[in-house]
Short mmCIF file of C-alpha atoms and ligand atoms in Angstrom, two decimals:
data_model
loop_
_atom_site.label_atom_id
_atom_site.label_comp_id
_atom_site.label_asym_id
_atom_site.label_seq_id
_atom_site.Cartn_x
_atom_site.Cartn_y
_atom_site.Cartn_z
CA MET A 6 11.67 -13.80 -31.14
CA ALA A 7 8.25 -12.76 -32.49
CA GLU A 8 8.22 -13.09 -36.25
CA THR A 9 7.64 -10.25 -38.63
CA LEU A 10 4.59 -10.42 -40.87
CA THR A 11 6.62 -11.79 -43.77
CA ASP A 12 7.82 -14.81 -41.78
CA THR A 13 5.69 -17.89 -41.98
CA PRO A 14 4.90 -19.10 -38.50
CA ARG A 15 5.37 -22.75 -37.72
CA SER A 16 2.12 -24.58 -37.16
CA THR A 17 3.95 -27.29 -35.19
CA ARG A 18 3.83 -26.94 -31.44
CA PRO A 19 6.99 -25.86 -29.66
CA SER A 20 8.62 -28.54 -27.52
CA GLY A 21 8.09 -28.70 -23.82
CA PRO A 22 7.83 -30.94 -20.75
CA LYS A 23 5.54 -33.92 -21.21
CA GLY A 24 3.79 -33.62 -17.88
CA ARG A 25 1.50 -36.24 -16.37
CA PHE A 26 -1.63 -37.98 -17.50
CA LEU A 27 -4.64 -35.60 -17.18
CA SER A 28 -3.04 -32.97 -14.93
CA GLY A 29 -0.21 -32.22 -17.38
CA SER A 30 2.50 -30.01 -15.84
CA LEU A 31 0.29 -28.37 -13.23
CA SER A 32 1.80 -30.23 -10.26
CA ASP A 33 5.37 -29.54 -11.40
CA PHE A 34 4.58 -25.84 -11.69
CA ARG A 35 2.75 -25.82 -8.37
CA ASP A 36 5.49 -27.69 -6.50
CA ASP A 37 8.36 -25.48 -7.63
CA PRO A 38 7.48 -22.75 -10.14
CA ILE A 39 11.02 -21.35 -10.25
CA ARG A 40 12.56 -24.68 -11.12
CA PHE A 41 9.79 -25.41 -13.61
CA LEU A 42 10.08 -22.08 -15.47
CA SER A 43 13.90 -22.07 -15.46
CA SER A 44 14.26 -25.65 -16.64
CA ASN A 45 11.79 -25.01 -19.48
CA GLN A 46 13.79 -22.03 -20.65
CA GLU A 47 17.02 -23.99 -20.41
CA ALA A 48 15.68 -27.03 -22.24
CA TYR A 49 13.34 -25.49 -24.81
CA GLY A 50 14.48 -21.88 -25.28
CA ASP A 51 12.25 -18.84 -25.80
CA ILE A 52 9.01 -20.74 -26.06
CA ALA A 53 7.85 -23.96 -24.40
CA PHE A 54 4.55 -25.77 -24.62
CA PHE A 55 2.82 -27.79 -21.90
CA ARG A 56 -0.62 -28.30 -20.43
CA PHE A 57 -2.37 -27.48 -17.18
CA LEU A 58 -5.28 -29.95 -16.84
CA GLY A 59 -5.71 -30.11 -20.59
CA LEU A 60 -5.45 -26.32 -21.03
CA PRO A 61 -2.69 -25.48 -23.56
CA VAL A 62 0.01 -23.25 -22.04
CA TYR A 63 2.91 -21.48 -23.76
CA GLN A 64 5.78 -20.11 -21.70
CA VAL A 65 7.55 -17.20 -23.41
CA SER A 66 10.96 -16.06 -22.19
CA HIS A 67 12.03 -13.47 -24.76
CA PRO A 68 11.38 -9.72 -24.28
CA ASP A 69 9.97 -9.32 -27.81
CA ASP A 70 7.28 -11.90 -27.11
CA VAL A 71 6.66 -10.46 -23.67
CA ARG A 72 6.00 -7.11 -25.36
CA THR A 73 3.61 -8.69 -27.87
CA VAL A 74 1.64 -10.26 -25.04
CA LEU A 75 1.66 -7.53 -22.38
CA VAL A 76 1.64 -4.38 -24.48
CA ASP A 77 -0.79 -6.18 -26.76
CA PRO A 78 -1.47 -3.51 -29.40
CA GLU A 79 -4.07 -5.69 -31.10
CA GLY A 80 -6.05 -6.44 -27.95
CA ALA A 81 -5.52 -10.17 -28.44
CA PHE A 82 -5.11 -11.09 -24.77
CA THR A 83 -7.17 -11.04 -21.59
CA LYS A 84 -6.06 -11.92 -18.07
CA GLY A 85 -7.72 -15.30 -18.50
CA GLU A 86 -8.58 -18.42 -16.56
CA ILE A 87 -5.40 -18.79 -14.53
CA LEU A 88 -5.91 -15.46 -12.77
CA GLU A 89 -9.51 -16.37 -11.94
CA GLY A 90 -8.00 -17.96 -8.82
CA PHE A 91 -7.69 -14.39 -7.46
CA ARG A 92 -11.40 -13.66 -7.97
CA PRO A 93 -12.60 -14.78 -4.51
CA LEU A 94 -10.21 -12.25 -2.99
CA VAL A 95 -10.45 -9.24 -5.33
CA GLY A 96 -13.96 -9.81 -6.74
CA LYS A 97 -14.87 -7.27 -9.40
CA GLY A 98 -11.88 -5.05 -8.59
CA ILE A 99 -9.71 -3.51 -11.30
CA LEU A 100 -7.14 -6.34 -11.29
CA LEU A 101 -9.37 -8.82 -13.12
CA SER A 102 -11.69 -6.47 -15.00
CA GLU A 103 -11.52 -6.28 -18.77
CA GLY A 104 -12.26 -3.98 -21.70
CA ASP A 105 -14.40 -0.89 -21.13
CA VAL A 106 -15.04 -1.76 -17.50
CA HIS A 107 -11.30 -1.82 -16.90
CA LYS A 108 -10.82 1.45 -18.77
CA ARG A 109 -13.47 3.15 -16.69
CA LYS A 110 -11.99 1.94 -13.39
CA ARG A 111 -8.49 2.90 -14.44
CA ARG A 112 -9.67 6.38 -15.54
CA MET A 113 -11.45 6.92 -12.22
CA MET A 114 -8.53 5.71 -10.09
CA GLN A 115 -5.66 7.24 -12.03
CA PRO A 116 -5.79 10.70 -10.36
CA ALA A 117 -4.98 9.11 -6.99
CA PHE A 118 -1.74 7.73 -8.47
CA HIS A 119 -0.72 10.91 -10.22
CA PRO A 120 2.91 11.77 -9.30
CA LYS A 121 1.66 14.96 -7.57
CA ARG A 122 -0.55 12.89 -5.27
CA VAL A 123 2.06 10.19 -4.72
CA LYS A 124 4.46 12.94 -3.60
CA GLU A 125 2.11 13.68 -0.69
CA TYR A 126 2.48 10.12 0.58
CA ALA A 127 6.25 10.43 1.16
CA ALA A 128 5.99 11.95 4.65
CA GLU A 129 3.63 9.18 5.78
CA MET A 130 5.97 6.50 4.43
CA VAL A 131 8.95 7.96 6.29
CA ARG A 132 6.93 8.43 9.49
CA GLU A 133 5.91 4.76 9.53
CA ALA A 134 9.45 3.59 8.72
CA GLU A 135 10.91 5.72 11.51
CA ALA A 136 8.31 4.44 13.99
CA LEU A 137 9.32 0.90 13.11
CA VAL A 138 13.02 1.66 13.47
CA ALA A 139 12.36 3.39 16.81
CA SER A 140 10.66 0.23 18.06
CA TRP A 141 13.73 -1.92 17.34
CA GLU A 142 16.66 -2.53 19.65
CA HIS A 143 20.25 -3.53 19.08
CA GLY A 144 20.53 -7.34 19.19
CA GLN A 145 16.78 -7.88 18.70
CA GLU A 146 15.63 -10.85 16.67
CA VAL A 147 12.90 -10.17 14.16
CA ASP A 148 11.19 -11.81 11.24
CA MET A 149 11.97 -9.17 8.64
CA ALA A 150 9.22 -10.43 6.33
CA ALA A 151 6.58 -9.88 9.03
CA GLU A 152 8.06 -6.47 9.94
CA MET A 153 8.02 -5.33 6.31
CA ASN A 154 4.49 -6.61 5.86
CA ARG A 155 3.30 -4.65 8.87
CA VAL A 156 4.97 -1.41 7.87
CA THR A 157 3.77 -1.56 4.27
CA LEU A 158 0.23 -2.40 5.44
CA ALA A 159 0.29 0.57 7.83
CA ILE A 160 1.52 2.80 4.98
CA ALA A 161 -1.10 1.53 2.52
CA SER A 162 -3.97 2.01 4.97
CA ARG A 163 -2.84 5.49 6.00
CA THR A 164 -2.01 6.82 2.55
CA LEU A 165 -4.74 5.19 0.48
CA PHE A 166 -7.54 5.07 3.03
CA GLY A 167 -6.57 7.73 5.60
CA ALA A 168 -7.13 5.05 8.26
CA GLU A 169 -5.13 3.73 11.15
CA LEU A 170 -5.69 0.02 11.54
CA THR A 171 -6.05 -1.35 15.05
CA GLU A 172 -3.80 -4.25 16.12
CA ARG A 173 -6.78 -6.57 15.66
CA GLU A 174 -7.44 -5.26 12.14
CA MET A 175 -3.77 -5.59 11.22
CA SER A 176 -3.80 -9.23 12.24
CA ASP A 177 -7.14 -9.78 10.49
CA VAL A 178 -5.63 -8.51 7.22
CA ALA A 179 -2.48 -10.62 7.69
CA ALA A 180 -4.62 -13.69 8.51
CA ALA A 181 -6.74 -13.10 5.39
CA MET A 182 -3.57 -13.02 3.28
CA ARG A 183 -2.37 -16.31 4.78
CA ALA A 184 -5.80 -17.89 4.39
CA PHE A 185 -6.04 -16.74 0.79
CA ALA A 186 -2.60 -18.19 0.08
CA GLY A 187 -3.80 -21.55 1.43
CA TRP A 188 -6.99 -21.36 -0.58
CA TYR A 189 -5.12 -20.36 -3.74
CA HIS A 190 -2.73 -23.25 -3.27
CA GLN A 191 -5.71 -25.59 -3.00
CA SER A 192 -7.28 -24.07 -6.13
CA THR A 193 -4.18 -24.95 -8.16
CA HIS A 194 -4.40 -28.60 -7.09
CA PRO A 195 -5.39 -30.88 -10.00
CA LEU A 196 -8.68 -31.44 -8.13
CA GLY A 197 -8.84 -27.79 -7.06
CA ARG A 198 -12.12 -26.93 -8.77
CA LEU A 199 -13.82 -29.84 -7.10
CA LEU A 200 -12.26 -29.19 -3.69
CA GLN A 201 -13.69 -25.65 -3.64
CA HIS A 202 -17.18 -27.09 -3.30
CA PHE A 203 -16.27 -28.99 -0.13
CA PRO A 204 -15.77 -27.46 3.31
CA THR A 205 -12.05 -28.24 3.33
CA GLU A 206 -9.90 -26.55 5.96
CA ALA A 207 -8.49 -24.16 3.34
CA THR A 208 -11.94 -23.17 2.06
CA VAL A 209 -13.48 -22.66 5.51
CA THR A 210 -10.47 -20.74 6.86
CA PHE A 211 -10.45 -18.44 3.84
CA ARG A 212 -14.22 -17.85 3.99
CA GLU A 213 -13.99 -16.81 7.65
CA ALA A 214 -10.87 -14.70 7.13
CA LYS A 215 -12.43 -12.95 4.13
CA LYS A 216 -15.40 -11.93 6.29
CA ARG A 217 -13.06 -10.28 8.77
CA LEU A 218 -11.13 -8.54 5.96
CA SER A 219 -14.42 -7.24 4.55
CA ALA A 220 -15.36 -5.94 8.00
CA VAL A 221 -12.15 -3.87 8.03
CA ILE A 222 -12.98 -2.45 4.60
CA HIS A 223 -16.61 -1.70 5.54
CA ARG A 224 -15.48 0.07 8.70
CA MET A 225 -13.25 2.34 6.60
CA MET A 226 -16.04 2.96 4.06
CA ARG A 227 -18.50 3.93 6.83
CA GLU A 228 -16.04 6.35 8.34
CA ARG A 229 -15.31 8.00 5.02
CA ARG A 230 -19.00 8.46 4.31
CA LYS A 231 -19.35 10.17 7.72
CA SER A 232 -16.23 12.33 7.36
CA GLY A 233 -16.93 13.41 3.77
CA ASP A 234 -14.31 13.74 1.04
CA THR A 235 -10.81 13.90 2.58
CA GLY A 236 -9.01 13.71 -0.76
CA ASP A 237 -7.65 10.16 -0.35
CA ILE A 238 -8.27 7.19 -2.64
CA LEU A 239 -11.08 5.88 -0.48
CA SER A 240 -12.84 9.26 -0.83
CA MET A 241 -12.33 9.01 -4.53
CA LEU A 242 -13.93 5.58 -4.63
CA VAL A 243 -16.77 6.56 -2.33
CA PHE A 244 -17.57 9.92 -3.92
CA ALA A 245 -16.23 9.47 -7.47
CA LYS A 246 -18.30 10.12 -10.56
CA ASP A 247 -16.91 9.05 -13.90
CA ALA A 248 -16.76 12.58 -15.35
CA ASP A 249 -15.30 11.48 -18.70
CA GLY A 250 -17.72 8.58 -19.03
CA ASP A 251 -21.40 8.27 -18.11
CA GLY A 252 -21.08 10.12 -14.80
CA ALA A 253 -21.93 6.95 -12.84
CA ALA A 254 -20.58 6.36 -9.33
CA PHE A 255 -19.04 3.12 -8.04
CA THR A 256 -21.52 0.72 -6.42
CA ASP A 257 -20.94 -0.40 -2.82
CA GLU A 258 -19.73 -3.79 -4.01
CA GLU A 259 -17.32 -2.11 -6.43
CA ILE A 260 -15.96 0.19 -3.70
CA HIS A 261 -15.44 -2.82 -1.43
CA ASP A 262 -13.71 -4.87 -4.14
CA GLU A 263 -11.50 -1.97 -5.26
CA ALA A 264 -10.54 -1.24 -1.67
CA VAL A 265 -9.61 -4.89 -1.04
CA THR A 266 -7.61 -4.93 -4.29
CA LEU A 267 -5.72 -1.77 -3.37
CA LEU A 268 -5.09 -2.80 0.21
CA VAL A 269 -3.74 -6.18 -0.88
CA ALA A 270 -1.83 -5.06 -4.00
CA GLY A 271 -0.61 -1.95 -2.18
CA HIS A 272 1.22 -3.77 0.62
CA GLU A 273 1.81 -7.48 -0.18
CA THR A 274 4.17 -6.82 -3.08
CA THR A 275 6.16 -3.98 -1.53
CA GLY A 276 6.36 -5.86 1.78
CA ALA A 277 7.69 -9.01 0.13
CA THR A 278 10.16 -7.05 -2.03
CA LEU A 279 11.58 -5.23 1.00
CA ALA A 280 11.87 -8.54 2.86
CA TRP A 281 13.86 -9.97 -0.06
CA ALA A 282 15.99 -6.82 -0.14
CA PHE A 283 16.99 -7.05 3.54
CA ALA A 284 17.63 -10.80 3.22
CA ARG A 285 19.92 -10.14 0.28
CA LEU A 286 21.61 -7.17 1.98
CA SER A 287 22.57 -9.50 4.80
CA ASP A 288 24.45 -11.63 2.25
CA GLU A 289 25.96 -8.57 0.54
CA PRO A 290 27.55 -6.54 3.34
CA GLU A 291 29.34 -4.20 0.91
CA VAL A 292 26.05 -3.31 -0.72
CA ALA A 293 24.44 -2.76 2.70
CA GLU A 294 27.30 -0.46 3.67
CA LYS A 295 27.05 1.58 0.46
CA LEU A 296 23.31 1.90 0.94
CA ALA A 297 23.73 3.19 4.49
CA ALA A 298 26.57 5.51 3.43
CA GLU A 299 24.41 7.07 0.71
CA ALA A 300 21.59 7.62 3.21
CA ASP A 301 24.03 9.25 5.68
CA ARG A 302 25.43 11.48 2.94
CA VAL A 303 22.10 12.57 1.46
CA LEU A 304 20.08 12.84 4.67
CA GLY A 305 22.60 13.84 7.33
CA ASP A 306 20.66 13.97 10.59
CA ARG A 307 17.25 14.73 9.17
CA SER A 308 14.39 12.54 8.09
CA ALA A 309 14.09 11.57 4.44
CA SER A 310 11.57 13.49 2.35
CA PHE A 311 10.12 13.42 -1.14
CA GLU A 312 12.85 15.82 -2.34
CA ASP A 313 15.54 13.28 -1.37
CA VAL A 314 14.15 10.50 -3.56
CA PRO A 315 16.02 11.49 -6.77
CA LYS A 316 19.25 11.68 -4.76
CA LEU A 317 18.87 8.23 -3.22
CA VAL A 318 20.10 6.62 -6.44
CA TYR A 319 21.76 3.63 -4.80
CA ALA A 320 18.69 2.88 -2.66
CA GLU A 321 16.54 2.91 -5.79
CA GLY A 322 19.11 0.60 -7.42
CA VAL A 323 18.84 -1.85 -4.50
CA PHE A 324 15.05 -1.90 -4.90
CA ALA A 325 15.35 -2.33 -8.68
CA GLU A 326 17.90 -5.12 -8.36
CA THR A 327 15.73 -6.87 -5.76
CA LEU A 328 12.77 -6.78 -8.15
CA ARG A 329 14.98 -8.15 -10.92
CA PHE A 330 16.01 -11.13 -8.79
CA TYR A 331 12.74 -11.65 -6.96
CA PRO A 332 9.82 -10.32 -9.04
CA SER A 333 6.55 -10.54 -7.10
CA ALA A 334 4.95 -12.25 -10.09
CA LEU A 335 7.35 -14.88 -11.45
CA ALA A 336 5.32 -15.08 -14.65
CA LEU A 337 2.37 -12.94 -15.72
CA PRO A 338 -0.37 -15.04 -17.32
CA ARG A 339 -2.66 -14.07 -20.19
CA GLN A 340 -5.17 -15.92 -22.37
CA ALA A 341 -5.24 -15.50 -26.17
CA GLN A 342 -8.61 -14.35 -27.49
CA LYS A 343 -7.56 -15.01 -31.07
CA ASP A 344 -4.86 -16.95 -32.87
CA VAL A 345 -1.50 -15.22 -32.45
CA VAL A 346 2.14 -15.81 -33.42
CA LEU A 347 4.76 -15.99 -30.70
CA ALA A 348 8.42 -16.89 -31.18
CA GLY A 349 7.57 -18.02 -34.70
CA HIS A 350 4.85 -20.44 -33.58
CA GLU A 351 1.14 -20.31 -34.09
CA VAL A 352 -0.55 -20.02 -30.72
CA PRO A 353 -4.26 -20.85 -31.02
CA LYS A 354 -7.09 -18.85 -29.48
CA GLY A 355 -7.85 -19.97 -25.92
CA SER A 356 -4.23 -20.78 -25.05
CA ILE A 357 -2.66 -19.52 -21.86
CA VAL A 358 0.60 -17.60 -22.26
CA LEU A 359 2.99 -17.22 -19.34
CA THR A 360 5.43 -14.30 -19.70
CA ALA A 361 8.31 -15.54 -17.58
CA ALA A 362 9.69 -12.49 -15.76
CA TYR A 363 11.88 -14.67 -13.57
CA CYS A 364 13.68 -16.07 -16.65
CA VAL A 365 13.98 -12.83 -18.65
CA HIS A 366 15.33 -10.98 -15.59
CA ARG A 367 18.20 -13.47 -15.27
CA ASP A 368 18.97 -14.12 -18.91
CA PRO A 369 22.69 -13.57 -19.74
CA ARG A 370 21.69 -12.42 -23.24
CA PHE A 371 20.19 -9.30 -21.70
CA TRP A 372 22.07 -8.93 -18.43
CA ASP A 373 25.75 -8.62 -17.79
CA GLU A 374 26.61 -11.09 -14.98
CA PRO A 375 22.95 -11.71 -14.18
CA GLU A 376 23.70 -13.62 -10.96
CA ALA A 377 25.56 -10.64 -9.45
CA PHE A 378 23.51 -8.36 -7.17
CA ARG A 379 24.73 -4.99 -8.48
CA PRO A 380 22.59 -1.92 -7.66
CA GLU A 381 25.13 0.10 -9.69
CA ARG A 382 23.73 -1.32 -12.91
CA TRP A 383 20.67 0.91 -12.40
CA GLU A 384 22.56 4.18 -12.12
CA GLY A 385 21.32 5.39 -15.51
CA GLY A 386 17.73 4.79 -14.37
CA VAL A 387 15.37 1.90 -14.96
CA ARG A 388 13.71 3.24 -18.06
CA LYS A 389 15.85 1.61 -20.75
CA ALA A 390 15.34 -1.93 -19.52
CA ARG A 391 11.64 -1.19 -19.11
CA THR A 392 11.12 -0.13 -22.74
CA LYS A 393 13.09 -3.12 -23.97
CA MET A 394 10.97 -5.41 -21.78
CA THR A 395 14.06 -7.10 -20.42
CA TYR A 396 12.68 -6.00 -17.04
CA PHE A 397 8.97 -6.00 -16.22
CA PRO A 398 8.34 -6.46 -12.50
CA PHE A 399 5.37 -4.09 -12.85
CA GLY A 400 4.00 -5.69 -16.03
CA GLY A 401 3.43 -3.57 -19.12
CA GLY A 402 0.91 -2.05 -21.50
CA SER A 403 -2.51 -0.86 -20.36
CA ARG A 404 -2.47 -3.28 -17.39
CA VAL A 405 0.85 -2.01 -16.01
CA CYS A 406 0.83 -1.63 -12.22
CA ILE A 407 -1.10 1.51 -11.31
CA GLY A 408 0.91 1.80 -8.07
CA GLU A 409 4.34 1.67 -9.68
CA ALA A 410 5.39 5.26 -8.78
CA PHE A 411 4.07 4.67 -5.24
CA ALA A 412 6.13 1.47 -4.96
CA TRP A 413 9.39 3.02 -6.19
CA MET A 414 9.07 5.88 -3.74
CA GLU A 415 8.14 3.61 -0.85
CA GLY A 416 10.92 1.14 -1.61
CA THR A 417 13.56 3.87 -1.90
CA LEU A 418 12.52 5.79 1.23
CA LEU A 419 12.14 2.68 3.40
CA LEU A 420 15.45 1.18 2.33
CA ALA A 421 17.31 4.41 3.08
CA THR A 422 15.52 5.07 6.39
CA ILE A 423 15.94 1.53 7.72
CA ALA A 424 19.41 0.74 6.37
CA ARG A 425 21.02 3.80 7.91
CA ALA A 426 19.74 2.82 11.35
CA PHE A 427 20.12 -0.95 11.44
CA VAL A 428 21.97 -3.77 9.74
CA GLY A 429 20.22 -7.13 9.74
CA LYS A 430 22.05 -10.46 9.85
CA ARG A 431 20.14 -13.39 8.50
CA HIS A 432 20.07 -16.57 10.60
CA ALA A 433 22.40 -19.05 8.93
CA ASN A 434 20.19 -22.02 9.85
CA HIS A 435 17.29 -20.60 7.83
CA PRO A 436 18.09 -20.97 4.12
CA LEU A 437 16.73 -18.36 1.76
CA ALA A 438 14.13 -19.98 -0.48
CA SER A 439 11.10 -18.83 -2.36
CA GLU A 440 7.51 -19.53 -1.45
CA THR A 441 5.30 -18.69 -4.36
CA LEU A 442 1.83 -18.97 -3.00
CA PHE A 443 0.42 -16.07 -4.93
CA THR A 444 3.27 -13.59 -4.72
CA ASN A 445 6.89 -14.60 -4.59
CA ARG A 446 7.86 -14.37 -0.90
CA PRO A 447 10.78 -15.60 1.21
CA LYS A 448 9.75 -19.02 2.50
CA GLY A 449 9.10 -19.12 6.23
CA GLY A 450 9.96 -15.43 6.58
CA VAL A 451 13.39 -13.87 7.10
CA PRO A 452 14.61 -14.38 10.69
CA MET A 453 17.32 -11.83 11.43
CA THR A 454 19.32 -10.32 14.28
CA LEU A 455 19.46 -6.53 14.18
CA ALA A 456 22.59 -4.50 14.83
CA SER A 457 22.16 -0.79 15.42
CA ARG A 458 24.32 1.61 13.38
CA SER A 459 25.56 4.56 15.39
CA ARG A 460 23.40 7.10 13.63
CA ARG A 461 19.67 6.81 14.26
CA PRO A 462 16.92 8.85 12.57
CA ARG A 463 15.27 11.38 14.81
C1 HEM O 54 6.98 -3.75 -5.52
C2 HEM O 54 5.71 -3.43 -5.59
C3 HEM O 54 4.75 -3.86 -6.67
C4 HEM O 54 4.89 -4.79 -7.66
C5 HEM O 54 6.08 -5.68 -7.94
C6 HEM O 54 3.66 -4.79 -8.42
C7 HEM O 54 3.41 -5.57 -9.52
C8 HEM O 54 2.29 -5.48 -10.32
C9 HEM O 54 2.10 -6.17 -11.56
C10 HEM O 54 3.11 -7.11 -12.20
C11 HEM O 54 0.88 -5.84 -12.04
C12 HEM O 54 0.27 -6.27 -13.37
C13 HEM O 54 -0.44 -7.59 -13.25
C14 HEM O 54 -0.80 -8.15 -14.62
O1 HEM O 54 -0.48 -7.57 -15.63
O2 HEM O 54 -1.42 -9.21 -14.65
C15 HEM O 54 0.26 -4.96 -11.08
C16 HEM O 54 -1.00 -4.43 -11.18
C17 HEM O 54 -1.60 -3.65 -10.23
N1 HEM O 54 -0.99 -3.12 -9.09
FE1 HEM O 54 0.92 -3.42 -8.54
N2 HEM O 54 2.80 -3.89 -7.84
C18 HEM O 54 3.42 -3.29 -6.78
C19 HEM O 54 2.91 -2.30 -5.97
C20 HEM O 54 1.63 -1.80 -6.04
C21 HEM O 54 1.10 -0.76 -5.18
C22 HEM O 54 1.91 -0.04 -4.12
C23 HEM O 54 -0.22 -0.60 -5.54
C24 HEM O 54 -1.24 0.34 -4.97
C25 HEM O 54 -0.98 1.30 -4.13
C26 HEM O 54 -0.50 -1.53 -6.62
C27 HEM O 54 -1.73 -1.67 -7.24
C28 HEM O 54 -1.92 -2.41 -8.40
C29 HEM O 54 -3.20 -2.46 -9.10
C30 HEM O 54 -4.50 -1.81 -8.66
C31 HEM O 54 -2.99 -3.23 -10.25
C32 HEM O 54 -4.02 -3.56 -11.33
C33 HEM O 54 -3.90 -2.52 -12.44
C34 HEM O 54 -4.78 -2.79 -13.66
O3 HEM O 54 -5.18 -3.92 -13.89
O4 HEM O 54 -5.05 -1.80 -14.37
N3 HEM O 54 0.65 -2.23 -6.90
N4 HEM O 54 1.14 -4.74 -10.03
#
């Protein structure tokens, strides 16, 4: 636990894995982050110390310390060096911006994520989910991870950018995500910084794929400039003036980088979470049945709408429980900009701190039967666990996910719409494992066979 001011922090370093000569624990983290984070918590408790290539790293696994780091009332932390690996993808976008620049971007983008605006996206989400379901047949084999990725990408591009992506553009975006994952993996290699300067396969593939992703974004920007303000987020980026600040507009580079950030953040995470959800539902047939029964009861024969969301309590619980088990970010990193005290230890300026969501979300001190997948535990709503920081799949403080309300609505509506039409059975010969390239995804996808339920959405 974080100490109070009257406690004297220990100047000794917390214990932790020894790691290897020069690279420290980087390879162990890179090879299997889940095992690395869990075994640190098990062996060393709420705080563990190790190094990544000489950089001091502290893993914290207690909600009080997570709050100190993420809510950060003293402004002691920045996103830091570890997240710089995302820079080639998201550039100067909001995700990695700091201080006043971040505040300005957040202020300018916030209106697009206001609950009133998010409400308008519900119909689009349901339309895309129903189109997907209508394209499926009883007995069909699908990769649920790819299906969820496609549907969430279609939703993000329609709702945020008012654009329909062509098949080619869809695959260009998906290829850019895969190429970035490969590049990111290379960047976390002990020789990663050096490798970036060589035309390795990962570097060249990512460079080419990024060009095609940028072409998709530029096409959308050109169209919005021609069409004028249509009220979507892209319009806001293209035509916005910072009314509360200096009245400046976003530059072209900023619009591009924000659009890439939103397109990526707006579909990768929700797509992966829904893929995990359907994989888990296949293993939990009673949960799948309850989910479908709730959708039948609430929706009858009609399509889901925004007004149904508060009634789809169980569906929201399935989404919440999925994010507890499989948070998109296993650990959120920060870098201390001054000396701080965490779990009773002095943490010097410059240190990296990893807030281990994966560990906190499964800690029996905070969760009753943490290994049980129980959507019912969320019936009172997710708020309590959020304030206590025993649950932080969307982060916390001023950097909390801007798309959180969007994600809850999308997750709830898609689960209800899909689960009442089809039940997916996971292929037994494909074990469920995690692949944590840059978000936590099911390794090798989720091959499934679909069985139609009798009732289909219109
Ligand atoms: C299940 C779905 C999602 C999860 C688990 C998730 C998770 C997160 C997390 C953990 C952060 C904070 C990162 C940090 O503190 O370092 C974040 C930030 C962000 N997310 Fe999400 N996200 C999801 C969906 C979305 C959606 C749908 C959008 C957009 C439509 C979005 C846009 C963003 C943006 C722009 C930021 C940066 C905010 C800032 O720095 O001020 N996310 N997300």
